[in-house]
PDB file of C-alpha atoms and ligand atoms in Angstrom:
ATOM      1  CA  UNK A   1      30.475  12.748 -55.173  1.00 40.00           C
ATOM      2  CA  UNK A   2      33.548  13.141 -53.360  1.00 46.00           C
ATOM      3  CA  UNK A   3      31.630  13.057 -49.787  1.00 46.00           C
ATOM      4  CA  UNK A   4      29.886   9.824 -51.211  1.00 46.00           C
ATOM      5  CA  UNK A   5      33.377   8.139 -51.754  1.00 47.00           C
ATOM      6  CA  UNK A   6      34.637   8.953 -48.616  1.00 50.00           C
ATOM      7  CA  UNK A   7      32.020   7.711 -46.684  1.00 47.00           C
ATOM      8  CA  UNK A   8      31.940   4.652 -48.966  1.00 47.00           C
ATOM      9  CA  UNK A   9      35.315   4.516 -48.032  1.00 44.00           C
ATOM     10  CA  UNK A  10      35.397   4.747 -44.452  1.00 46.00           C
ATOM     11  CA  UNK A  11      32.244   1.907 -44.490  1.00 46.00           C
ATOM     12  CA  UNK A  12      34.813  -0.395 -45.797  1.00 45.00           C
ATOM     13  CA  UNK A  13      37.275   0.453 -43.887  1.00 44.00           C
ATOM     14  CA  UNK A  14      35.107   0.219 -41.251  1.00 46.00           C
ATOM     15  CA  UNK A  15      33.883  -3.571 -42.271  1.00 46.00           C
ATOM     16  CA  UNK A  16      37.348  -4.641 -42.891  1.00 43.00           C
ATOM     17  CA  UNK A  17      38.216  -3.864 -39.334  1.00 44.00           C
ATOM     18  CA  UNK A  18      34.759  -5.944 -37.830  1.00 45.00           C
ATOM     19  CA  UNK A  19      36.281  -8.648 -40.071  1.00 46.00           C
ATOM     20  CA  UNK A  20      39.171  -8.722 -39.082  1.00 43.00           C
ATOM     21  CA  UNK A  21      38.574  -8.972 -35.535  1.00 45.00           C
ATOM     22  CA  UNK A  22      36.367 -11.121 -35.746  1.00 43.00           C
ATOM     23  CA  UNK A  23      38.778 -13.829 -37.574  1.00 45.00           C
ATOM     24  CA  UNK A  24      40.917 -13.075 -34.326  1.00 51.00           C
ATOM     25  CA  UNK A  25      38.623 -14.205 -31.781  1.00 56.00           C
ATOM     26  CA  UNK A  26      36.345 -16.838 -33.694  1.00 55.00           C
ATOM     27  CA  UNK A  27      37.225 -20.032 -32.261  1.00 55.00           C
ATOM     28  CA  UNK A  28      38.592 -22.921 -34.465  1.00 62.00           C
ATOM     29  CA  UNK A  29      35.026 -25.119 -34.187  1.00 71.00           C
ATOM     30  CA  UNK A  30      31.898 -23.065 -34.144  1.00 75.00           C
ATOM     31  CA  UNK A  31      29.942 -23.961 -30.609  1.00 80.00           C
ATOM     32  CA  UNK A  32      26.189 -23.431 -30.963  1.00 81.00           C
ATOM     33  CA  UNK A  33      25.086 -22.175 -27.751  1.00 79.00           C
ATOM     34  CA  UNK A  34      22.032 -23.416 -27.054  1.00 77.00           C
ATOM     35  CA  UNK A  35      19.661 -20.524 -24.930  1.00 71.00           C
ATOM     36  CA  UNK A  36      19.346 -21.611 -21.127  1.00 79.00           C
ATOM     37  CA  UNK A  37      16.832 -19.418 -19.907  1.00 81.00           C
ATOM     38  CA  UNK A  38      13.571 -20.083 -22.260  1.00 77.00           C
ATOM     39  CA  UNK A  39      10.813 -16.893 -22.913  1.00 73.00           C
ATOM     40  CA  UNK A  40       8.315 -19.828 -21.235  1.00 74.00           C
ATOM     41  CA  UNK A  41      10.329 -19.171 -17.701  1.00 76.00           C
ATOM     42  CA  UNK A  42      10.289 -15.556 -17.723  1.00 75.00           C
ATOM     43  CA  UNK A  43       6.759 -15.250 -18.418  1.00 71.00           C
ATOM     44  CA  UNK A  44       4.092 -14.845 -16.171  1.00 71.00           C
ATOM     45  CA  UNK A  45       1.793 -17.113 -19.046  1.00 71.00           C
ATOM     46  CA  UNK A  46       4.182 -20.408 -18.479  1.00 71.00           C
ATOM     47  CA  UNK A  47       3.798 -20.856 -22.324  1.00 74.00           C
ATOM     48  CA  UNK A  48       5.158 -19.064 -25.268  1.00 75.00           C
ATOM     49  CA  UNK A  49       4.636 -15.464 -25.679  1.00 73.00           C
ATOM     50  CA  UNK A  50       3.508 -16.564 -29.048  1.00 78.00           C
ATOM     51  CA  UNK A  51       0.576 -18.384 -26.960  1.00 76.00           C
ATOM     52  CA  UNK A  52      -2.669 -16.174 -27.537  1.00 77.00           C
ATOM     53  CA  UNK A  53      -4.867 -18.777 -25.680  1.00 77.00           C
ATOM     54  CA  UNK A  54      -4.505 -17.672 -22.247  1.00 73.00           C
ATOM     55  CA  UNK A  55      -7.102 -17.791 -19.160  1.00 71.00           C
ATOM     56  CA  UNK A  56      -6.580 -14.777 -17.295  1.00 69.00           C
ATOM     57  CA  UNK A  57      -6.196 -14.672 -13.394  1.00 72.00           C
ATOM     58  CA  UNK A  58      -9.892 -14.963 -11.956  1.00 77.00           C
ATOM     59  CA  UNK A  59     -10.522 -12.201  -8.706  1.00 81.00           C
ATOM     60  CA  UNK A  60     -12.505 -13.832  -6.111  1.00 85.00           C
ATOM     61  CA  UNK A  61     -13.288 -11.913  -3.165  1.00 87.00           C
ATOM     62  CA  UNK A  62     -14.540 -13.460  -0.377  1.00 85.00           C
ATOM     63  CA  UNK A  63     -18.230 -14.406   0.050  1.00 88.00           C
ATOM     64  CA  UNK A  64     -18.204 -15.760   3.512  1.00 90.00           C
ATOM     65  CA  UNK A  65     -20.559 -13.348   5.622  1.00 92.00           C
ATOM     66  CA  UNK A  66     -19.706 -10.389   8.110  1.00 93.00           C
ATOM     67  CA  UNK A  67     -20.005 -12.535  11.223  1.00 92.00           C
ATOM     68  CA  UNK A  68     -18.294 -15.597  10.559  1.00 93.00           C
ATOM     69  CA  UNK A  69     -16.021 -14.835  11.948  1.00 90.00           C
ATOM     70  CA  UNK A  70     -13.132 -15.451   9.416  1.00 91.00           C
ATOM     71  CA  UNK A  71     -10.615 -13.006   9.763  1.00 94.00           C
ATOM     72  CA  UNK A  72      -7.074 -12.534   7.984  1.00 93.00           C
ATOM     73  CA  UNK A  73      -3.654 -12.187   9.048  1.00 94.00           C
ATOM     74  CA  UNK A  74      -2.363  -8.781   9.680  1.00 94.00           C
ATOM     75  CA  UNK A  75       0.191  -8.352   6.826  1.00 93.00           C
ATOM     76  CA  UNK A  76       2.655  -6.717   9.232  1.00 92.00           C
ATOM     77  CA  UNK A  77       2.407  -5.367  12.745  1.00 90.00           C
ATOM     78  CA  UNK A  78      -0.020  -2.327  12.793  1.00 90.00           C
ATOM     79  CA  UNK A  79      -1.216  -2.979   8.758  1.00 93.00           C
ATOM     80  CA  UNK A  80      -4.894  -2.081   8.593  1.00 95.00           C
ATOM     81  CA  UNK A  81      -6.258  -5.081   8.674  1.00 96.00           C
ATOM     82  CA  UNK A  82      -7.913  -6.338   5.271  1.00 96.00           C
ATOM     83  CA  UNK A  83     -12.077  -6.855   4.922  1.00 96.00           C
ATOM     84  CA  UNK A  84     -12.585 -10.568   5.114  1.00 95.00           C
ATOM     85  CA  UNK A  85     -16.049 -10.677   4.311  1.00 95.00           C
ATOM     86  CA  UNK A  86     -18.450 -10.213   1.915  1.00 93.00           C
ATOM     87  CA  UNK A  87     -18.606  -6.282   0.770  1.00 94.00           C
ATOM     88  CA  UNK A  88     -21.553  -6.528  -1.618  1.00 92.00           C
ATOM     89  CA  UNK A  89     -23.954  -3.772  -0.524  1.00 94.00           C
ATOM     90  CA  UNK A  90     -22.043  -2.065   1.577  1.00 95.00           C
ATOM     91  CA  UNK A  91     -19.770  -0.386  -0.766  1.00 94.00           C
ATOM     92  CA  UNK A  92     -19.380   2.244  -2.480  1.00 95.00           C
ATOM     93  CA  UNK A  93     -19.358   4.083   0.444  1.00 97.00           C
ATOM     94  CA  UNK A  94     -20.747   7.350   0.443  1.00 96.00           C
ATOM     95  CA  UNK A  95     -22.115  10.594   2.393  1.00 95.00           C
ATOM     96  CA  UNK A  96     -24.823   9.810   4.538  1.00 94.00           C
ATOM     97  CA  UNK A  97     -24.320   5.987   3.823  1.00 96.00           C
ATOM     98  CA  UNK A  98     -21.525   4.002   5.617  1.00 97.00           C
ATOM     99  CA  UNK A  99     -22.753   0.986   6.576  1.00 97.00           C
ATOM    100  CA  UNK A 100     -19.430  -0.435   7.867  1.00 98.00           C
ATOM    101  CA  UNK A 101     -19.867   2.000  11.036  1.00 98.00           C
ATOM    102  CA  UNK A 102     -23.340  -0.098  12.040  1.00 97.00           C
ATOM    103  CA  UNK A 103     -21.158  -2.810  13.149  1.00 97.00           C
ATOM    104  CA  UNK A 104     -17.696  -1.254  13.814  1.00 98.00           C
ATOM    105  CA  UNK A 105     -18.184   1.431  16.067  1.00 98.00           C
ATOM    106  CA  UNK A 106     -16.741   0.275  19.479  1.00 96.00           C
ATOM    107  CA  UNK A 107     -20.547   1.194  21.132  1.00 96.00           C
ATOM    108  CA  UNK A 108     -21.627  -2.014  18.663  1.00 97.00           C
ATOM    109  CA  UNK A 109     -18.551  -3.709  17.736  1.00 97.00           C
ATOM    110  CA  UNK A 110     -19.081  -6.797  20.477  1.00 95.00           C
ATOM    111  CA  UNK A 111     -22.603  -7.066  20.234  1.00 96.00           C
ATOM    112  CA  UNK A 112     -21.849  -7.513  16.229  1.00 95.00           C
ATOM    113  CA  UNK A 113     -19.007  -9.664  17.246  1.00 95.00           C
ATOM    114  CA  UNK A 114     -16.328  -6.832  15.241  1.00 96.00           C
ATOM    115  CA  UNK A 115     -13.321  -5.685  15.516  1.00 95.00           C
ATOM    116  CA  UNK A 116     -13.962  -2.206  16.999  1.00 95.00           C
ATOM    117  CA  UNK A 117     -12.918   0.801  15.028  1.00 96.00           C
ATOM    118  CA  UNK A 118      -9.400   1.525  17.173  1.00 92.00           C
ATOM    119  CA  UNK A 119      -8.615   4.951  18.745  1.00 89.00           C
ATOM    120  CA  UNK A 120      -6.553   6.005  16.324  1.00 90.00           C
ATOM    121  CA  UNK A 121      -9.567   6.487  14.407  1.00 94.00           C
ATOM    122  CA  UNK A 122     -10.664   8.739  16.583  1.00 92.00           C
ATOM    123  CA  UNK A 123      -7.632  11.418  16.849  1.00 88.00           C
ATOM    124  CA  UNK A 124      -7.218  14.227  14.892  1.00 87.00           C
ATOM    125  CA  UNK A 125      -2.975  13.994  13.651  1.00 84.00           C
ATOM    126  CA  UNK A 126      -3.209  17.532  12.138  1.00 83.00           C
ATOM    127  CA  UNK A 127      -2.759  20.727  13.522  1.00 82.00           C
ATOM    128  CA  UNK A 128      -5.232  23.348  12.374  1.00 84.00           C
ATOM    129  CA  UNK A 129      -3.340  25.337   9.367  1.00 86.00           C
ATOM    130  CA  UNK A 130      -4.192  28.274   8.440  1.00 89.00           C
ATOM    131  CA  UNK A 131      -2.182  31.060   6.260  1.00 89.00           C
ATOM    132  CA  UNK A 132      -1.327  34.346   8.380  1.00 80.00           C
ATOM    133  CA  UNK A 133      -1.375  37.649   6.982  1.00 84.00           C
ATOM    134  CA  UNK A 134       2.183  37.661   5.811  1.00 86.00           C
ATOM    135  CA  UNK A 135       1.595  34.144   3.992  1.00 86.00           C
ATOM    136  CA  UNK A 136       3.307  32.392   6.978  1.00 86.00           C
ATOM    137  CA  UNK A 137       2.076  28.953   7.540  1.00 84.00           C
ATOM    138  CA  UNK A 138       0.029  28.814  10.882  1.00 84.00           C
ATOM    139  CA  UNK A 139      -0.442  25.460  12.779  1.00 82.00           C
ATOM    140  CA  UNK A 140      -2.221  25.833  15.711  1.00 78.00           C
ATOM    141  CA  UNK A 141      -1.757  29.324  16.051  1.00 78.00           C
ATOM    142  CA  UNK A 142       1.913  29.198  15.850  1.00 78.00           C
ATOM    143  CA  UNK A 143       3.736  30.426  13.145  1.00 80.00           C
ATOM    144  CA  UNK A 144       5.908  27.094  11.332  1.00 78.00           C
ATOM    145  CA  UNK A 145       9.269  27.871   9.663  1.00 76.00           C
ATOM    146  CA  UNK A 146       9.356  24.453   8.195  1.00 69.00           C
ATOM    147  CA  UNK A 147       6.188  22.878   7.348  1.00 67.00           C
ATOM    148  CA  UNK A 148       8.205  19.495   6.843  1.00 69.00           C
ATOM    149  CA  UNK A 149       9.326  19.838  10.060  1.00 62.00           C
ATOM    150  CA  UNK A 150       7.797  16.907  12.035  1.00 54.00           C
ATOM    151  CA  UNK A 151       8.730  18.189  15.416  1.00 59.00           C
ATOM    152  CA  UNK A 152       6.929  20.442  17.831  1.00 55.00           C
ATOM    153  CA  UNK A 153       4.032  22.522  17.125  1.00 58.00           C
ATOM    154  CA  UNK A 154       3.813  21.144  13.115  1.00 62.00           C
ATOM    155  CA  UNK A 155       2.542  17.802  14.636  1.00 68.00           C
ATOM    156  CA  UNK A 156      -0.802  18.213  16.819  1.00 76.00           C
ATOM    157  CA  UNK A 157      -2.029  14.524  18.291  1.00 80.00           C
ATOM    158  CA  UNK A 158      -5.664  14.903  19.975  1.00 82.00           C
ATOM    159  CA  UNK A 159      -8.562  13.173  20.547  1.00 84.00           C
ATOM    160  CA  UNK A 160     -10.962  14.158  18.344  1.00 89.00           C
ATOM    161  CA  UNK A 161     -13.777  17.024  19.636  1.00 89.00           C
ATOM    162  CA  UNK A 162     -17.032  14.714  21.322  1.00 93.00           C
ATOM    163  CA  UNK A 163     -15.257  11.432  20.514  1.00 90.00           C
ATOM    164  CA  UNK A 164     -16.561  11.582  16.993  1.00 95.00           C
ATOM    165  CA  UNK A 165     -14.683   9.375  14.283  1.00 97.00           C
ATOM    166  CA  UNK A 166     -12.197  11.433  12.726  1.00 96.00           C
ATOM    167  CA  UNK A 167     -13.398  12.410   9.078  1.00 95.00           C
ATOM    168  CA  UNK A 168     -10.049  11.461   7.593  1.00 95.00           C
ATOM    169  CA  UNK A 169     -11.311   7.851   8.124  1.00 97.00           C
ATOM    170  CA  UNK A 170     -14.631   7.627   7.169  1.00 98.00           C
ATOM    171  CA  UNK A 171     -14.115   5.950   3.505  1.00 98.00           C
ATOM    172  CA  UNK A 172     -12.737   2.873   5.681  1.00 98.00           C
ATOM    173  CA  UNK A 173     -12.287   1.503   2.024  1.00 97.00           C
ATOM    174  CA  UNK A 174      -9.592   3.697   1.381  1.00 96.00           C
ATOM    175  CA  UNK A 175      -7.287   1.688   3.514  1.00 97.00           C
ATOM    176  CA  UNK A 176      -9.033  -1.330   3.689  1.00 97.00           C
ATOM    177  CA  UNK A 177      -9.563  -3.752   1.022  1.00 94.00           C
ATOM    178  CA  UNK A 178     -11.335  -7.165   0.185  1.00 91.00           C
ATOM    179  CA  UNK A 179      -8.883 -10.076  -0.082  1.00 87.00           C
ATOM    180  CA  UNK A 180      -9.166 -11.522  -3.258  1.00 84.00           C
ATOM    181  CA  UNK A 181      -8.944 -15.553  -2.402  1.00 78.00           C
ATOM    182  CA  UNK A 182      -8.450 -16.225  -6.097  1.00 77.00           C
ATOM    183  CA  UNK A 183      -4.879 -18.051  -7.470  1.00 73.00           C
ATOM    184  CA  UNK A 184      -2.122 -15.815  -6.974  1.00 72.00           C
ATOM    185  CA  UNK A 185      -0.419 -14.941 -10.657  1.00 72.00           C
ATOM    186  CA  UNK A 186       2.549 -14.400  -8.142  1.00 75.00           C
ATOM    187  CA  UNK A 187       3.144 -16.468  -4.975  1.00 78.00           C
ATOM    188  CA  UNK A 188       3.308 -13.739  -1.968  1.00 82.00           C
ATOM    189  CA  UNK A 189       6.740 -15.194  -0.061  1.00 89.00           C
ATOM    190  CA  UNK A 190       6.420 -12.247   2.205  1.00 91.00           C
ATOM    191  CA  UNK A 191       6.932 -13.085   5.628  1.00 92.00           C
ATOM    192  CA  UNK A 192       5.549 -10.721   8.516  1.00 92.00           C
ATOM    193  CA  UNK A 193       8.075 -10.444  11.618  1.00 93.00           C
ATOM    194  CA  UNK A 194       5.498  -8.820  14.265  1.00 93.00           C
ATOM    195  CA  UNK A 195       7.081  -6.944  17.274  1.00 90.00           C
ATOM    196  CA  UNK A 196       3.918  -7.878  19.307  1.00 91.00           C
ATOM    197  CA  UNK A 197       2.954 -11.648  19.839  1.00 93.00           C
ATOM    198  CA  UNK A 198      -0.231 -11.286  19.125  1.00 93.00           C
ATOM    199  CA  UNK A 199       0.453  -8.532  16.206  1.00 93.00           C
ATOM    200  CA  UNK A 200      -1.345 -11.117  13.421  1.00 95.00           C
ATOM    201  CA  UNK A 201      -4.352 -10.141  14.955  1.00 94.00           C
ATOM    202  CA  UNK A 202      -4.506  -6.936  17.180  1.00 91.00           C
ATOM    203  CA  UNK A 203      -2.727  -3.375  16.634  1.00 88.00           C
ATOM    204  CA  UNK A 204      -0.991  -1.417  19.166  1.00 83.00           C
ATOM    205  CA  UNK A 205      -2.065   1.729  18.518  1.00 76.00           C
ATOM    206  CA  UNK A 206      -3.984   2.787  21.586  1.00 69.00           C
ATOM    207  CA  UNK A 207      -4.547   5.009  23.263  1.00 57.00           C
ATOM    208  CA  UNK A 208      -1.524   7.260  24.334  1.00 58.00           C
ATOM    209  CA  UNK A 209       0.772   4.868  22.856  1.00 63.00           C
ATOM    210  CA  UNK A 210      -0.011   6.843  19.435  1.00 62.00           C
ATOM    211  CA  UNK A 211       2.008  10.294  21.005  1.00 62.00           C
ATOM    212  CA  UNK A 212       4.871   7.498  22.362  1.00 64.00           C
ATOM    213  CA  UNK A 213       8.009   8.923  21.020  1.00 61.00           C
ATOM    214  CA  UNK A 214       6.672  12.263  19.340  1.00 59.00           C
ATOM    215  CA  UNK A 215       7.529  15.434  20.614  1.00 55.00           C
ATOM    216  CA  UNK A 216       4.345  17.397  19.934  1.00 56.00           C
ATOM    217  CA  UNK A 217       3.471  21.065  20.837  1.00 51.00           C
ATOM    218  CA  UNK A 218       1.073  19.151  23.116  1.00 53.00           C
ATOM    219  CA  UNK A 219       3.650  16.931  24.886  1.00 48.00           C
ATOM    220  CA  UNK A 220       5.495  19.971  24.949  1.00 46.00           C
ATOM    221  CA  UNK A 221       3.297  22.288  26.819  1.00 45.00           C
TER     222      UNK A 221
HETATM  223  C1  LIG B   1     -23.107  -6.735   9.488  1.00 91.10           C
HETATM  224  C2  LIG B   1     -22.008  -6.219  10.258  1.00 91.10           C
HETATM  225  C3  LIG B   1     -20.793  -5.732   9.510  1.00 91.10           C
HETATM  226  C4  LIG B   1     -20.725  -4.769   8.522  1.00 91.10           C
HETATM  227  C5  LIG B   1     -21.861  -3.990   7.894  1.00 91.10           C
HETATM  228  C6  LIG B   1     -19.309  -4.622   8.229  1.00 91.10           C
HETATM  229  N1  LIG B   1     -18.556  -5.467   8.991  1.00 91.10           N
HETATM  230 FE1  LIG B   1     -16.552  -5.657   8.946  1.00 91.10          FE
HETATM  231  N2  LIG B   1     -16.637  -7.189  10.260  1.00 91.10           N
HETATM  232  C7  LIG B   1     -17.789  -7.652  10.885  1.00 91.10           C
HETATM  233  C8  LIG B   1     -17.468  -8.796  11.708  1.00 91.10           C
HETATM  234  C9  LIG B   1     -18.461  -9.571  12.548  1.00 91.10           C
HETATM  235  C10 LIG B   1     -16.074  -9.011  11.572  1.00 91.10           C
HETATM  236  C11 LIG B   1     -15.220 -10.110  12.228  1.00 91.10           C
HETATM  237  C12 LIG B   1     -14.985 -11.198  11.230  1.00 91.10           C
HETATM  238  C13 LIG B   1     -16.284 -11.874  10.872  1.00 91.10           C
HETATM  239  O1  LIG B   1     -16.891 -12.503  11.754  1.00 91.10           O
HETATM  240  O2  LIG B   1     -16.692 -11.758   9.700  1.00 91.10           O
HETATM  241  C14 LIG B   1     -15.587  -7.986  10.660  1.00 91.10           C
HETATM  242  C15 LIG B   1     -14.279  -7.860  10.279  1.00 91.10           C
HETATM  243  C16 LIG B   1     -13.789  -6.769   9.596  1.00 91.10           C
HETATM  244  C17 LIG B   1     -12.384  -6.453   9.424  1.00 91.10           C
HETATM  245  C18 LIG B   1     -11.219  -7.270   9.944  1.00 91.10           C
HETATM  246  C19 LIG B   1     -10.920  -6.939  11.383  1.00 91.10           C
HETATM  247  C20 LIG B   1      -9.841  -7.796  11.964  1.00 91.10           C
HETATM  248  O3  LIG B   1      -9.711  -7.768  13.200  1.00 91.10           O
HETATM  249  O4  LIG B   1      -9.102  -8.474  11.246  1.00 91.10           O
HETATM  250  C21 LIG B   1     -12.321  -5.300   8.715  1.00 91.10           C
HETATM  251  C22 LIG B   1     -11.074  -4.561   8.294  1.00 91.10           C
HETATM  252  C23 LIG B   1     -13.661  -4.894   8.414  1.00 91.10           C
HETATM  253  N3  LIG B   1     -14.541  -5.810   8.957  1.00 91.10           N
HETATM  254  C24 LIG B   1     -13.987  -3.770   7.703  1.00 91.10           C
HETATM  255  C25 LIG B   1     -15.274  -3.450   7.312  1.00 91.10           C
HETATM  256  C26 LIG B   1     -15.596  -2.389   6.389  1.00 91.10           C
HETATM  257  C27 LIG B   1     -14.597  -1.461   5.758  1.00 91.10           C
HETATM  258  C28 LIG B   1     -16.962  -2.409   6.252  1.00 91.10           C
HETATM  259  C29 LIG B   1     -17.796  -1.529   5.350  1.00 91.10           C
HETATM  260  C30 LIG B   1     -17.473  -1.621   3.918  1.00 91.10           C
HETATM  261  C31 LIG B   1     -17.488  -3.456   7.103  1.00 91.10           C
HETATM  262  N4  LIG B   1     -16.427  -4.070   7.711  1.00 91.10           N
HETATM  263  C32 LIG B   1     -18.813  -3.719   7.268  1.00 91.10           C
HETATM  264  C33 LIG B   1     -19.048  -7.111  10.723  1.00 91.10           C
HETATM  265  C34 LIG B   1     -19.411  -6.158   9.794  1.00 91.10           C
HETATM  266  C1  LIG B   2      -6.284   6.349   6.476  1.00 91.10           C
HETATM  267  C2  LIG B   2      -6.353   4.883   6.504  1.00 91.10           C
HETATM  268  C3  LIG B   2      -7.495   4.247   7.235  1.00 91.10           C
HETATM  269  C4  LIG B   2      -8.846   4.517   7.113  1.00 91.10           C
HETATM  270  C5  LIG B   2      -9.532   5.524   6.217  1.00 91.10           C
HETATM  271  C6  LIG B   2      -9.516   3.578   7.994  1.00 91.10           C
HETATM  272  N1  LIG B   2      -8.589   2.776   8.616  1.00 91.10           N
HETATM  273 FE1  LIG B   2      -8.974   1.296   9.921  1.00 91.10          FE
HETATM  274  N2  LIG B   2      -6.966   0.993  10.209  1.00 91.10           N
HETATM  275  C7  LIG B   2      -5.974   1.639   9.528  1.00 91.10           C
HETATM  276  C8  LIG B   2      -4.680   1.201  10.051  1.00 91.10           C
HETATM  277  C9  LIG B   2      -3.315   1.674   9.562  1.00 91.10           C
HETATM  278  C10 LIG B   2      -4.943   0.265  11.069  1.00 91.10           C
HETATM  279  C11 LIG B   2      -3.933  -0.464  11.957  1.00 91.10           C
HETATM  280  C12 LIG B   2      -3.327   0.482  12.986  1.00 91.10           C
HETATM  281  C13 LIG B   2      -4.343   1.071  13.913  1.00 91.10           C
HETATM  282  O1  LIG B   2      -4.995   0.331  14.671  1.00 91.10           O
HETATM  283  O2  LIG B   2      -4.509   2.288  13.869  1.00 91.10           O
HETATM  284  C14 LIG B   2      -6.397   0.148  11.143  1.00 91.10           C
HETATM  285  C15 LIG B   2      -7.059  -0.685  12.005  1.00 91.10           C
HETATM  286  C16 LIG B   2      -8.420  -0.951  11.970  1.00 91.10           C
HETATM  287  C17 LIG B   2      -9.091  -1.995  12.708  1.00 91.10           C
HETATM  288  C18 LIG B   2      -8.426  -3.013  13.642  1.00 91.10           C
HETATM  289  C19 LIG B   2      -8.336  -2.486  15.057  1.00 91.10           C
HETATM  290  C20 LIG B   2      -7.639  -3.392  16.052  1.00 91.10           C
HETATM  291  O3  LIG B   2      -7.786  -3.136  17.261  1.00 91.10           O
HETATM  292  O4  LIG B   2      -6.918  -4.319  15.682  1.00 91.10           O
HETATM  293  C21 LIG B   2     -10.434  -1.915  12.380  1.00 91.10           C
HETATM  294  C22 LIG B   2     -11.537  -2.791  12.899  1.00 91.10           C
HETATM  295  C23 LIG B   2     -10.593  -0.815  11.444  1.00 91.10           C
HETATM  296  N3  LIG B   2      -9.355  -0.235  11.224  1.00 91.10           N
HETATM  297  C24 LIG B   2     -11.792  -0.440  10.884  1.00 91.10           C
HETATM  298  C25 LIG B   2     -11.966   0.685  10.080  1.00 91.10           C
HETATM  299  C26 LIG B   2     -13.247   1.179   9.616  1.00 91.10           C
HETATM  300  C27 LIG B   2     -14.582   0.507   9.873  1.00 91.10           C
HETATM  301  C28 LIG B   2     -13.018   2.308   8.891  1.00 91.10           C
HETATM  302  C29 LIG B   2     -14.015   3.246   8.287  1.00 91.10           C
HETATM  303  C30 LIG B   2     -14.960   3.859   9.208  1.00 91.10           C
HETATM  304  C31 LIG B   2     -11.555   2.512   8.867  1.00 91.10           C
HETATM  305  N4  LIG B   2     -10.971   1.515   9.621  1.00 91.10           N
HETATM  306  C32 LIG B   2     -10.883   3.531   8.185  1.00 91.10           C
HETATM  307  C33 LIG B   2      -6.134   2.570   8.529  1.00 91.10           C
HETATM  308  C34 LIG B   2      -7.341   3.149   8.183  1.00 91.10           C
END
């Protein structure tokens, strides 16, 4: 009982003091203050959120055929660039099945009228690792103190052995995706500032520009 009283008491006490400053502060003529941002301008539905009769945003990919020759800004300088047409068929790609190299490789790309598949697709960024006997970490067949090191011998940039694409880049899809052409439920502002003049449409990664910069075991040697 007594524990019940006291907190009944300290409730009022409590109350008396919310009342009281409120009396304090509460201005002579109650303003109504009417809401100026409305749930319809936050939300992505421009209607109420009580609104249940929504369309949602249609995906539309792009049907125009490989050989159009429609092709899509580069979203920044060196982004891989996205598919611009038509994927049905080729994808998923699989083992065995990667139908995407028929027309990419650079031996077909301008008979096909493609981009070529750029040399950076076709060197090897990792060092071979392998765990020593102690349970060092080998790269290369050097021993690595720090494996997040991304000097010297724990970065290894070579061509890859016969020329062959590198197999880190074989599910092209990975990286590079459809556009969808639909309506945007949110307006892209982004604006790319290329370093190259022409980097809307062409990467700079060739070549030995890719070990520009790095100071591999290679460059080292
Ligand atoms: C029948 C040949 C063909 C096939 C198969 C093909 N492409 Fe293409 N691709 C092209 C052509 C041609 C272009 C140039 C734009 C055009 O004319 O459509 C192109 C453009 C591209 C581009 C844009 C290049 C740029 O410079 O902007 C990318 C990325 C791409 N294709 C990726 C792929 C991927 C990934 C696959 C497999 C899922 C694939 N392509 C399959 C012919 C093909
Ligand atoms: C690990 C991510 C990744 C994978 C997988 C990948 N690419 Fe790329 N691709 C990129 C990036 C990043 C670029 C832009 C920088 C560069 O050229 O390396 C690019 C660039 C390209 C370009 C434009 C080259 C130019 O000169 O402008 C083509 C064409 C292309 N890739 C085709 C392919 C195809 C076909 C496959 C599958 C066989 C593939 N890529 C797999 C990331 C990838």
């Amino acid at each position: 009982m007594k524990v019940i009283n006291k907190i009944t008491l300290g409730l009022v006490a409590a109350t008396l003091l919310l009342v009281g400053c409120g009396s304090d502060t509460t201005p002579a003529k109650q303003e109504v203050v009417k809401p100026t941002i409305t749930a319809e301008s936050l939300s992505l539905r421009k209607s109420t959120l009580n609104n249940e009769d929504l369309k949602p945003h249609g995906t539309k990919y792009s049907d125009t055929y490989a050989g159009s020759g429609h092709k899509i800004k580069r979203a920044f300088q060196d982004a891989p660039p996205m598919i611009p047409h038509d994927v049905t068929g080729l994808i998923p790609i699989k083992i065995g099945d990667n139908q995407c190299l028929g027309c990419h490789m650079p031996e077909v790309a301008s008979a096909m009228g493609a981009t070529p598949i750029p040399a950076s697709h076709f060197t090897d960024f990792r060092p071979a690792t392998t765990i020593g006997k102690d349970g060092s970490v080998e790269k290369d067949g050097h021993k690595i103190k720090n494996t997040s090191s991304e000097k010297l011998m724990n970065v290894s940039i070579k061509a890859t052995e016969g020329g062959k694409l590198y197999g880190g880049r074989y599910n092209c899809t990975q990286c590079h995706a459809p556009q969808d052409t639909g309506v945007l439920a949110v307006p892209n502002n982004f604006e790319a500032d290329y370093t190259h003049a022409d980097g809307a449409s062409k990467s700079t990664w060739e070549g030995t520009k890719l070990m520009e910069g790095i100071n591999t075991y290679e460059s080292s040697k």
